[in-house]
């Protein structure tokens, strides 16, 4: 099925909209104030022992015209969520240390943002002691991840590409601030993304020792010796990672903690290029090695749990942002590169390795949903190496932000047109060839294992109470003929109290593409439920 979309517009057909009367069950139509009261749940971060899930959650304050994110925690089995760190500071991107006894996150306790750390009690699910800074780099730090050996933390910072140390970057900022000349001259693209200027800086990956932290009694950073200061892993006049609008990390650390894989576009005119490439570099520093080969975009590298392979998403055609995403597999020892999903007629979304099997779990948009899938792998022979042999279909829902831990639990975010993200989990089956099924021992009369139905389970319920008071309407699907007599899928939401014997004004949503499509997903920008709540039929 092909979906054709055009420029972003909203058309209102007919004359006037009428707000429906409240329904008999006391639920009320969705309002803008309701939408701004919803908590915006981030990606799940399960503890290594599988007992807890930490996540960031953003709140909107309409009166103050602000958004602020805090850290929350919930038992992985599901229960009431609670604030993890009672602070007024903006905090996001929590990450557990490999042993589960420390937690890092990005905090706005300082300006600019820095990486902070605190000890964590795995039994009580609470922070222990006082949070303290890990970084004090002048241009700020974000995107921190642990090395699997627990020794280092890799993070992102925007720096001047010709500066060799933090002192140079700090002096350059101070000189620009003091200068009476405020005009900026850009001689090449990119110079701005949306409403933010690049300020002549480049995003680079840095590494710092996990023990190069602030005094735990004060939370303040000491003056670090040059050997303990963060080291630039990706020097040069290129962004690592390239500009992106969220989603899976575009860099990763090998299981032995000795290597970093990252995404970078090194084309001369990057503004017109989609040719992101995958590189690997020793975490100790040194020249990078390019391992991707496609003229299209290669991104989001992720090491297999055994460290033998590196998987990433790849597009084939140069310059085509809407090309199909395939799942590539690179064997680190031999350098063999193969496509795990050559015949799969959908684009790969978020993905994760299943622990400990060489199986990749992923999402892919399909008929308005983003279901779970798994690609089963097998080594055919020594010459071909690991290959994808079968795609297994999982639950039909709209999933994202996949992460799998050793307890065979797959955590992910789930949304719909009627509800924003919450965190869910799926207990994977013990049989590698059937990850989305569970089996019980057969009875004496049975000759084979008996399949037991398994459903995803909600872990968080951050918005249940508010949504229970709102008269959300179901999303309907229909098809119609488009160009070349192809079937095109459309969606419809009717207003609360819809009467099929009456005429209603229509709002027709046509959005930019072809990178994406409307579906059973939530958005705060063009929310169909909010349009429908004001008496419109929304298509």
C-alpha positions as a printed NumPy array, in Angstrom:
array([[  0.   ,   0.   ,   0.   ],
       [  1.28 ,   3.441,  -0.919],
       [  0.414,   6.577,   1.017],
       [  0.598,   9.941,  -0.702],
       [  0.895,  13.078,   1.416],
       [  1.427,  16.752,   0.647],
       [  2.329,  20.018,   2.332],
       [  1.211,  20.788,   5.885],
       [ -2.205,  22.396,   5.818],
       [ -5.454,  22.166,   7.723],
       [ -8.646,  22.771,   5.752],
       [-11.911,  23.558,   7.514],
       [-14.942,  22.711,   5.379],
       [-18.516,  23.939,   6.06 ],
       [-19.436,  26.929,   8.106],
       [-19.531,  26.58 ,  11.875],
       [-18.443,  24.041,  14.5  ],
       [-20.655,  23.296,  17.457],
       [-19.35 ,  22.036,  20.792],
       [-21.199,  18.829,  21.701],
       [-23.087,  18.592,  24.966],
       [-21.504,  16.555,  27.794],
       [-22.16 ,  12.836,  27.623],
       [-24.285,  10.998,  30.104],
       [-21.306,   9.368,  31.814],
       [-20.008,  12.815,  32.85 ],
       [-16.998,  12.65 ,  30.557],
       [-16.234,  15.916,  28.798],
       [-14.862,  16.673,  25.319],
       [-11.112,  17.045,  25.026],
       [ -9.844,  20.608,  25.579],
       [ -6.573,  22.405,  24.997],
       [ -6.166,  22.728,  28.768],
       [ -6.562,  18.956,  29.086],
       [ -3.879,  18.404,  26.475],
       [ -1.45 ,  20.706,  28.265],
       [ -2.16 ,  18.906,  31.559],
       [ -1.068,  15.541,  30.199],
       [  2.301,  14.265,  31.386],
       [  4.77 ,  13.651,  28.569],
       [  6.425,  10.328,  29.352],
       [  9.898,   9.65 ,  27.976],
       [ 11.694,   6.449,  26.996],
       [ 12.003,   3.564,  29.483],
       [ 15.342,   3.003,  31.233],
       [ 15.151,  -0.355,  33.047],
       [ 17.626,  -1.182,  35.802],
       [ 20.088,  -3.969,  34.92 ],
       [ 18.408,  -6.325,  37.409],
       [ 15.036,  -5.733,  35.731],
       [ 13.426,  -4.55 ,  38.97 ],
       [ 12.9  ,  -0.846,  38.215],
       [ 12.197,   1.467,  35.31 ],
       [ 13.371,   5.081,  35.415],
       [ 12.093,   7.659,  32.937],
       [ 11.887,  11.392,  32.411],
       [  8.505,  13.051,  32.287],
       [  7.734,  16.567,  31.128],
       [  5.067,  18.861,  32.585],
       [  3.667,  22.016,  31.003],
       [  2.872,  25.089,  33.092],
       [  0.489,  27.18 ,  30.983],
       [  0.481,  30.13 ,  33.384],
       [  4.267,  30.337,  33.427],
       [  4.547,  29.323,  29.755],
       [  7.211,  26.746,  30.621],
       [  7.963,  23.035,  30.215],
       [ 10.031,  21.168,  32.784],
       [ 11.17 ,  17.551,  32.935],
       [ 11.721,  15.483,  36.083],
       [ 12.967,  11.964,  36.784],
       [ 10.45 ,   9.31 ,  37.826],
       [ 10.698,   5.664,  38.851],
       [  8.253,   2.751,  38.795],
       [  8.575,  -0.961,  39.632],
       [  9.069,  -2.935,  36.427],
       [  6.151,  -5.144,  37.444],
       [  3.935,  -2.057,  37.269],
       [  2.614,   0.054,  40.131],
       [  2.426,   3.692,  41.145],
       [  5.166,   5.913,  39.728],
       [  6.952,   8.393,  41.988],
       [  9.445,  11.225,  41.628],
       [ 13.004,   9.97 ,  41.919],
       [ 14.761,  13.235,  42.673],
       [ 12.722,  15.965,  44.444],
       [ 14.346,  18.98 ,  42.805],
       [ 12.957,  21.979,  40.899],
       [ 15.699,  21.559,  38.284],
       [ 15.005,  20.318,  34.76 ],
       [ 16.318,  16.74 ,  34.469],
       [ 16.211,  14.264,  31.58 ],
       [ 17.938,  11.252,  29.924],
       [ 18.586,   9.005,  32.941],
       [ 20.969,   6.069,  32.42 ],
       [ 21.902,   3.261,  34.847],
       [ 25.496,   2.164,  35.396],
       [ 26.103,  -1.446,  34.305],
       [ 25.987,  -2.665,  37.923],
       [ 22.782,  -0.717,  38.596],
       [ 24.282,   1.132,  41.565],
       [ 24.655,   4.592,  39.979],
       [ 22.539,   6.792,  37.768],
       [ 23.506,   9.642,  35.448],
       [ 21.262,  12.22 ,  33.793],
       [ 21.315,  15.6  ,  32.075],
       [ 20.496,  18.468,  34.436],
       [ 19.824,  22.178,  34.103],
       [ 20.957,  22.739,  37.69 ],
       [ 23.791,  24.582,  35.965],
       [ 23.788,  26.751,  32.858],
       [ 24.624,  25.273,  30.433],
       [ 23.397,  21.746,  31.111],
       [ 25.806,  19.149,  32.495],
       [ 25.846,  15.424,  33.255],
       [ 25.081,  14.638,  36.907],
       [ 25.36 ,  11.428,  38.891],
       [ 24.052,   9.874,  42.099],
       [ 24.348,   6.52 ,  43.848],
       [ 21.277,   4.284,  43.542],
       [ 19.895,   1.709,  45.97 ],
       [ 18.628,  -1.21 ,  43.808],
       [ 16.627,  -2.701,  46.677],
       [ 14.71 ,   0.431,  47.675],
       [ 14.677,   2.062,  44.247],
       [ 15.961,   5.377,  45.632],
       [ 18.86 ,   7.731,  45.126],
       [ 21.473,   7.585,  47.878],
       [ 23.431,  10.634,  48.958],
       [ 23.715,  13.92 ,  47.152],
       [ 23.713,  14.204,  43.316],
       [ 26.999,  15.547,  41.957],
       [ 28.36 ,  16.771,  38.632],
       [ 30.257,  14.537,  36.246],
       [ 31.043,  17.257,  33.68 ],
       [ 31.798,  20.969,  33.83 ],
       [ 32.596,  21.562,  30.16 ],
       [ 32.014,  25.213,  29.216],
       [ 29.603,  24.546,  26.343],
       [ 27.501,  22.073,  28.29 ],
       [ 27.023,  18.319,  28.1  ],
       [ 24.113,  16.09 ,  27.124],
       [ 23.353,  12.58 ,  25.873],
       [ 25.449,  10.695,  28.417],
       [ 25.833,   6.896,  28.112],
       [ 27.845,   4.445,  30.234],
       [ 30.541,   2.205,  28.867],
       [ 29.468,  -1.394,  29.619],
       [ 32.559,  -1.889,  31.796],
       [ 31.392,   1.026,  33.988],
       [ 34.672,   2.922,  33.635],
       [ 33.728,   5.742,  31.266],
       [ 30.874,   8.017,  30.24 ],
       [ 30.485,   9.242,  26.667],
       [ 28.526,  12.445,  26.085],
       [ 27.839,  15.134,  23.486],
       [ 28.974,  18.757,  23.556],
       [ 28.957,  21.548,  20.939],
       [ 32.441,  23.009,  20.451],
       [ 34.394,  25.184,  18.052],
       [ 36.004,  22.67 ,  15.664],
       [ 39.399,  24.42 ,  15.65 ],
       [ 39.661,  24.55 ,  19.457],
       [ 41.865,  21.912,  21.057],
       [ 40.647,  22.221,  24.651],
       [ 37.912,  23.613,  26.881],
       [ 39.889,  26.762,  27.681],
       [ 39.916,  27.683,  23.986],
       [ 36.154,  27.193,  23.685],
       [ 35.534,  29.277,  26.79 ],
       [ 37.768,  32.099,  25.573],
       [ 36.063,  32.102,  22.142],
       [ 32.638,  32.446,  23.773],
       [ 33.846,  35.266,  25.996],
       [ 35.4  ,  37.126,  23.062],
       [ 32.161,  36.91 ,  21.069],
       [ 30.157,  38.096,  24.054],
       [ 32.413,  41.092,  24.588],
       [ 32.607,  42.038,  20.921],
       [ 30.603,  45.086,  19.858],
       [ 30.041,  43.478,  16.465],
       [ 26.94 ,  41.292,  16.758],
       [ 26.506,  40.487,  13.078],
       [ 27.303,  36.928,  12.026],
       [ 28.663,  35.947,   8.603],
       [ 27.925,  32.411,   7.441],
       [ 29.698,  31.225,   4.315],
       [ 28.091,  27.773,   4.074],
       [ 25.092,  25.718,   5.115],
       [ 23.987,  24.677,   7.679],
       [ 23.801,  27.91 ,   9.614],
       [ 20.513,  27.287,  11.408],
       [ 18.146,  24.441,  12.351],
       [ 14.581,  25.679,  12.816],
       [ 15.025,  28.69 ,  15.119],
       [ 18.504,  27.934,  16.509],
       [ 21.735,  29.156,  14.94 ],
       [ 24.713,  26.78 ,  14.805],
       [ 26.931,  29.564,  16.237],
       [ 29.875,  28.128,  14.249],
       [ 30.051,  25.135,  16.604],
       [ 30.075,  21.413,  15.939],
       [ 28.584,  18.621,  17.996],
       [ 31.326,  16.22 ,  19.159],
       [ 31.493,  13.067,  21.282],
       [ 33.564,  13.284,  24.453],
       [ 34.629,  10.657,  26.968],
       [ 35.28 ,  11.202,  30.676],
       [ 36.138,   8.806,  33.465],
       [ 33.079,   7.77 ,  35.474],
       [ 35.097,   8.564,  38.598],
       [ 36.064,  12.1  ,  37.528],
       [ 33.16 ,  13.538,  39.501],
       [ 32.419,  16.366,  41.862],
       [ 32.866,  16.25 ,  45.611],
       [ 29.866,  14.234,  46.81 ],
       [ 29.493,  16.403,  49.903],
       [ 29.196,  19.654,  47.939],
       [ 28.138,  18.538,  44.46 ],
       [ 30.706,  20.954,  42.973],
       [ 33.353,  20.075,  40.411],
       [ 37.029,  20.345,  41.348],
       [ 39.626,  21.581,  38.899],
       [ 40.438,  18.469,  36.86 ],
       [ 43.956,  17.596,  35.799],
       [ 44.436,  17.444,  32.001],
       [ 44.555,  13.634,  32.17 ],
       [ 41.121,  13.567,  33.862],
       [ 39.444,  16.203,  31.679],
       [ 36.971,  15.059,  28.991],
       [ 38.639,  13.969,  25.733],
       [ 37.246,  14.774,  22.295],
       [ 36.724,  11.474,  20.452],
       [ 35.563,  13.062,  17.181],
       [ 37.657,  16.186,  16.511],
       [ 37.177,  18.004,  13.226],
       [ 34.715,  20.142,  11.311],
       [ 31.809,  17.669,  11.34 ],
       [ 28.82 ,  17.084,  13.608],
       [ 28.758,  13.895,  15.679],
       [ 25.967,  13.049,  15.818],
       [ 24.35 ,  14.962,  12.928],
       [ 21.267,  17.072,  13.534],
       [ 18.241,  14.897,  14.274],
       [ 14.785,  15.245,  15.783],
       [ 15.052,  12.772,  18.64 ],
       [ 14.744,   9.007,  18.506],
       [ 17.302,   6.276,  19.093],
       [ 20.861,   7.274,  19.992],
       [ 23.185,   7.712,  17.027],
       [ 26.216,   6.379,  18.91 ],
       [ 26.998,   3.345,  21.097],
       [ 29.837,   1.735,  23.071],
       [ 31.037,  -1.843,  22.525],
       [ 30.317,  -4.41 ,  25.29 ],
       [ 34.009,  -4.539,  26.277],
       [ 34.057,  -0.746,  26.648],
       [ 36.95 ,  -0.35 ,  24.21 ],
       [ 35.255,   1.074,  21.102],
       [ 32.657,   3.67 ,  20.135],
       [ 30.452,   3.51 ,  17.04 ],
       [ 28.904,   6.747,  15.846],
       [ 27.035,   8.47 ,  13.023],
       [ 28.556,  11.326,  11.012],
       [ 28.053,  13.018,   7.639],
       [ 31.385,  13.955,   6.061],
       [ 30.083,  15.068,   2.642],
       [ 31.385,  18.444,   1.503],
       [ 27.873,  19.931,   1.144],
       [ 26.059,  18.293,   4.037],
       [ 22.981,  20.534,   3.672],
       [ 21.961,  18.65 ,   0.517],
       [ 23.262,  15.248,   1.603],
       [ 21.608,  12.39 ,   3.459],
       [ 24.809,  10.367,   3.412],
       [ 25.249,   9.786,   7.134],
       [ 27.944,   7.165,   7.7  ],
       [ 28.854,   4.765,  10.527],
       [ 32.332,   5.067,  12.036],
       [ 34.126,   3.214,  14.82 ],
       [ 36.9  ,   4.671,  16.963],
       [ 38.839,   3.366,  20.009],
       [ 37.504,   4.855,  23.232],
       [ 41.111,   5.713,  24.061],
       [ 41.17 ,   7.91 ,  20.944],
       [ 42.687,   7.594,  17.513],
       [ 41.746,   7.725,  13.828],
       [ 38.159,   6.645,  13.044],
       [ 37.271,   3.885,  10.593],
       [ 34.276,   4.156,   8.252],
       [ 32.429,   0.833,   8.023],
       [ 29.193,   1.749,   6.181],
       [ 29.021,   1.708,   2.376],
       [ 25.581,   2.97 ,   1.347],
       [ 25.241,   6.313,  -0.517],
       [ 22.085,   6.864,   1.548],
       [ 21.776,   7.419,   5.273],
       [ 23.275,   5.012,   7.83 ],
       [ 22.47 ,   5.685,  11.471],
       [ 21.737,   4.439,  15.03 ],
       [ 24.515,   1.823,  15.44 ],
       [ 23.998,  -0.744,  18.21 ],
       [ 26.403,  -3.493,  19.288],
       [ 25.206,  -7.056,  19.825],
       [ 25.407,  -8.262,  23.448],
       [ 28.361, -10.537,  22.636],
       [ 30.242,  -7.73 ,  20.879],
       [ 30.62 ,  -9.665,  17.616],
       [ 28.218,  -7.577,  15.519],
       [ 27.062,  -4.035,  14.944],
       [ 23.552,  -3.348,  13.641],
       [ 22.208,  -0.106,  12.21 ],
       [ 19.451,   1.311,  10.02 ],
       [ 20.336,   2.099,   6.424],
       [ 18.838,   3.707,   3.33 ],
       [ 19.972,   2.854,  -0.196],
       [ 19.281,   5.968,  -2.274],
       [ 21.34 ,   9.137,  -1.921],
       [ 19.508,  12.348,  -1.098],
       [ 16.147,  10.62 ,  -0.581],
       [ 15.002,  11.198,   3.009],
       [ 11.917,   8.977,   2.587],
       [ 13.768,   5.904,   1.322],
       [ 13.003,   2.578,   3.014],
       [ 15.041,   1.856,   6.144],
       [ 16.678,  -1.585,   6.195],
       [ 18.467,  -3.297,   9.079],
       [ 22.169,  -3.836,   8.38 ],
       [ 24.533,  -6.199,  10.18 ],
       [ 28.302,  -5.729,  10.325],
       [ 30.578,  -8.527,  11.581],
       [ 33.374,  -6.764,  13.423],
       [ 36.03 ,  -9.463,  13.04 ],
       [ 35.6  , -10.177,   9.317],
       [ 34.179,  -6.854,   8.154],
       [ 31.267,  -8.606,   6.403],
       [ 28.23 ,  -6.373,   5.885],
       [ 24.781,  -7.773,   5.121],
       [ 21.15 ,  -6.691,   4.986],
       [ 19.033,  -8.582,   7.541],
       [ 15.714,  -7.413,   6.056],
       [ 16.122,  -7.267,   2.244],
       [ 12.616,  -8.562,   1.446],
       [ 10.773,  -6.823,   4.282],
       [  8.363,  -4.305,   2.735],
       [  8.409,  -1.803,   5.597],
       [ 10.877,   0.671,   7.092],
       [ 12.735,  -0.327,  10.256],
       [ 12.064,   1.977,  13.204],
       [ 13.363,   1.619,  16.75 ],
       [ 15.306,  -1.62 ,  17.345],
       [ 17.055,  -3.544,  20.108],
       [ 19.087,  -6.74 ,  20.445],
       [ 17.415,  -9.522,  22.36 ],
       [ 19.608, -10.716,  25.214],
       [ 21.326, -13.165,  24.941],
       [ 20.161, -14.461,  21.543],
       [ 21.38 , -12.994,  18.208],
       [ 17.864, -11.756,  17.486],
       [ 16.943,  -8.158,  16.676],
       [ 13.587,  -6.814,  17.832],
       [ 12.23 ,  -3.798,  15.961],
       [  9.212,  -1.69 ,  15.09 ],
       [  7.955,  -0.813,  11.624],
       [  5.014,   1.333,  10.525],
       [  2.218,  -0.771,   9.072],
       [ -1.377,   0.306,   8.316],
       [ -1.337,   3.115,  10.861],
       [  0.327,   1.144,  13.639],
       [  3.962,   0.51 ,  14.584],
       [  3.923,  -3.163,  15.594],
       [  6.681,  -5.246,  17.137],
       [  8.708,  -7.586,  14.951],
       [ 11.735,  -9.819,  15.34 ],
       [ 14.267, -10.868,  12.739],
       [ 15.614, -14.352,  13.45 ],
       [ 19.226, -14.916,  12.454],
       [ 21.305, -17.962,  11.609],
       [ 24.866, -18.677,  10.53 ],
       [ 24.5  , -20.484,   7.201],
       [ 28.208, -21.155,   6.709],
       [ 31.606, -19.694,   7.484],
       [ 31.669, -17.716,   4.237],
       [ 28.34 , -15.899,   4.602],
       [ 28.223, -15.429,   8.386],
       [ 25.089, -14.388,  10.276],
       [ 22.023, -13.836,   8.112],
       [ 18.387, -12.888,   8.665],
       [ 16.248, -15.944,   7.936],
       [ 12.745, -15.015,   9.102],
       [ 10.654, -12.039,  10.213],
       [  8.353, -12.871,  13.134],
       [  5.306, -10.646,  13.671],
       [  4.486,  -9.501,  17.192],
       [  1.622,  -7.543,  18.783],
       [ -0.16 ,  -4.901,  16.703],
       [  0.174,  -1.603,  18.532],
       [  2.061,   1.674,  18.151],
       [  5.422,   1.05 ,  19.852],
       [  8.739,   2.905,  19.996],
       [ 11.873,   3.279,  22.19 ],
       [ 12.621,  -0.456,  22.457],
       [ 15.057,  -1.721,  25.09 ],
       [ 15.633,  -5.34 ,  26.127],
       [ 17.309,  -6.578,  29.323],
       [ 18.597,  -9.956,  30.446],
       [ 15.378, -10.947,  32.2  ],
       [ 13.805, -11.358,  28.736],
       [ 11.639,  -8.317,  29.287],
       [ 11.176,  -5.943,  26.36 ],
       [ 10.273,  -2.408,  27.446],
       [  8.886,   0.213,  25.079],
       [  6.67 ,   3.274,  24.827],
       [  3.164,   2.918,  23.475],
       [  0.78 ,   5.578,  22.203],
       [ -2.44 ,   5.887,  20.228],
       [ -4.509,   8.639,  18.655],
       [ -6.456,   8.822,  21.938],
       [ -3.57 ,   8.689,  24.453],
       [  0.055,   9.894,  24.654],
       [  3.06 ,   7.742,  25.537],
       [  3.079,   5.372,  28.479],
       [  5.705,   2.717,  29.22 ],
       [  4.792,  -0.905,  28.507],
       [  6.6  ,  -4.23 ,  28.625],
       [  6.385,  -7.588,  26.917],
       [  7.675, -10.787,  28.509],
       [  9.46 , -12.551,  25.668],
       [  9.114, -16.3  ,  25.176],
       [ 11.871, -18.729,  26.133],
       [ 12.035, -20.268,  22.654],
       [ 14.25 , -18.09 ,  20.404],
       [ 12.232, -18.87 ,  17.279],
       [  9.007, -17.652,  18.949],
       [  9.916, -14.482,  20.882],
       [  6.326, -13.214,  21.061],
       [  4.831, -16.497,  22.297],
       [  5.021, -18.453,  25.521],
       [  4.494, -22.167,  25.916],
       [  3.536, -24.479,  28.728],
       [  4.494, -28.1  ,  29.143],
       [  2.155, -30.429,  27.267],
       [ -0.396, -32.675,  28.907],
       [  0.018, -36.389,  28.544],
       [ -2.404, -36.343,  25.625],
       [ -0.433, -33.592,  23.853],
       [  2.561, -34.3  ,  21.678],
       [  3.779, -30.709,  21.357],
       [  4.179, -27.657,  23.559],
       [  0.987, -25.661,  23.965],
       [  1.112, -21.964,  23.04 ],
       [ -0.151, -19.592,  25.734],
       [ -1.407, -16.145,  24.61 ],
       [  0.709, -13.264,  25.9  ],
       [ -0.298,  -9.612,  25.889],
       [  1.788,  -6.491,  26.547],
       [  1.476,  -5.067,  30.053],
       [  1.287,  -1.404,  31.054],
       [  4.072,  -0.311,  33.407],
       [  3.151,   3.356,  33.889],
       [ -0.262,   4.986,  34.271],
       [  0.764,   8.647,  34.35 ],
       [ -2.289,   9.91 ,  32.457],
       [ -4.957,   7.319,  33.248],
       [ -6.825,   9.47 ,  35.771],
       [ -7.13 ,  12.489,  33.465],
       [ -7.959,  10.464,  30.358],
       [-10.724,   8.633,  32.229],
       [-12.596,  11.955,  32.433],
       [-12.304,  12.755,  28.716],
       [-14.673,  11.598,  25.977],
       [-12.017,  10.483,  23.469],
       [-13.319,   9.106,  20.174],
       [-12.153,   5.968,  18.333],
       [ -9.942,   6.247,  15.271],
       [-11.608,   4.782,  12.192],
       [ -9.736,   3.52 ,   9.132],
       [-10.887,   3.515,   5.498],
       [ -9.326,   3.172,   2.042],
       [ -9.832,   5.013,  -1.222],
       [ -8.308,   4.961,  -4.679],
       [ -5.423,   7.302,  -5.373],
       [ -2.918,   7.821,  -8.171],
       [ -2.423,   4.822, -10.485],
       [ -5.549,   3.315,  -8.927],
       [ -3.536,   2.458,  -5.8  ],
       [ -5.273,   1.905,  -2.46 ],
       [ -4.625,   4.759,  -0.031],
       [ -5.41 ,   4.441,   3.667],
       [ -7.154,   7.25 ,   5.472],
       [ -8.354,   7.8  ,   9.033],
       [-11.397,   9.478,  10.545],
       [-12.357,  10.706,  14.001],
       [-15.923,  11.794,  14.671],
       [-16.956,  14.327,  17.313],
       [-18.365,  13.277,  20.7  ],
       [-22.099,  12.532,  20.491],
       [-21.906,  12.035,  16.736],
       [-25.338,  11.726,  15.097],
       [-25.188,   9.983,  11.677],
       [-28.415,  11.759,  10.659],
       [-26.806,  15.198,  10.931],
       [-24.284,  17.083,   8.825],
       [-20.995,  18.148,  10.39 ],
       [-18.19 ,  20.489,   9.332],
       [-15.032,  18.72 ,   8.178],
       [-11.386,  19.308,   9.023],
       [ -9.064,  17.709,   6.518],
       [ -5.499,  17.145,   7.75 ],
       [ -2.844,  16.909,   5.048],
       [  0.686,  16.815,   6.354],
       [  4.199,  17.023,   5.001],
       [  5.907,  13.943,   3.671],
       [  6.645,  11.482,   2.339],
       [  8.81 ,  10.675,   5.379],
       [  5.803,   9.836,   7.524],
       [  2.082,   9.229,   7.556],
       [ -0.891,   9.756,   9.816],
       [ -1.79 ,   6.774,  11.946],
       [ -2.879,   5.613,  15.373],
       [ -0.366,   7.872,  17.081],
       [ -0.386,  10.882,  19.376],
       [  0.749,  14.393,  18.489],
       [  0.641,  17.726,  20.301],
       [  0.931,  19.731,  17.061],
       [ -2.01 ,  18.548,  14.98 ],
       [ -4.147,  16.644,  17.451],
       [ -7.138,  15.148,  15.653],
       [ -8.946,  14.375,  18.918],
       [ -8.802,  18.049,  19.886],
       [-10.171,  19.144,  16.512],
       [-12.973,  16.577,  16.739],
       [-13.866,  17.617,  20.28 ],
       [-14.968,  21.   ,  18.899],
       [-17.664,  19.448,  16.739],
       [-15.756,  18.523,  13.587],
       [-15.373,  15.318,  11.669],
       [-11.618,  15.005,  11.166],
       [-10.121,  13.154,   8.177]])
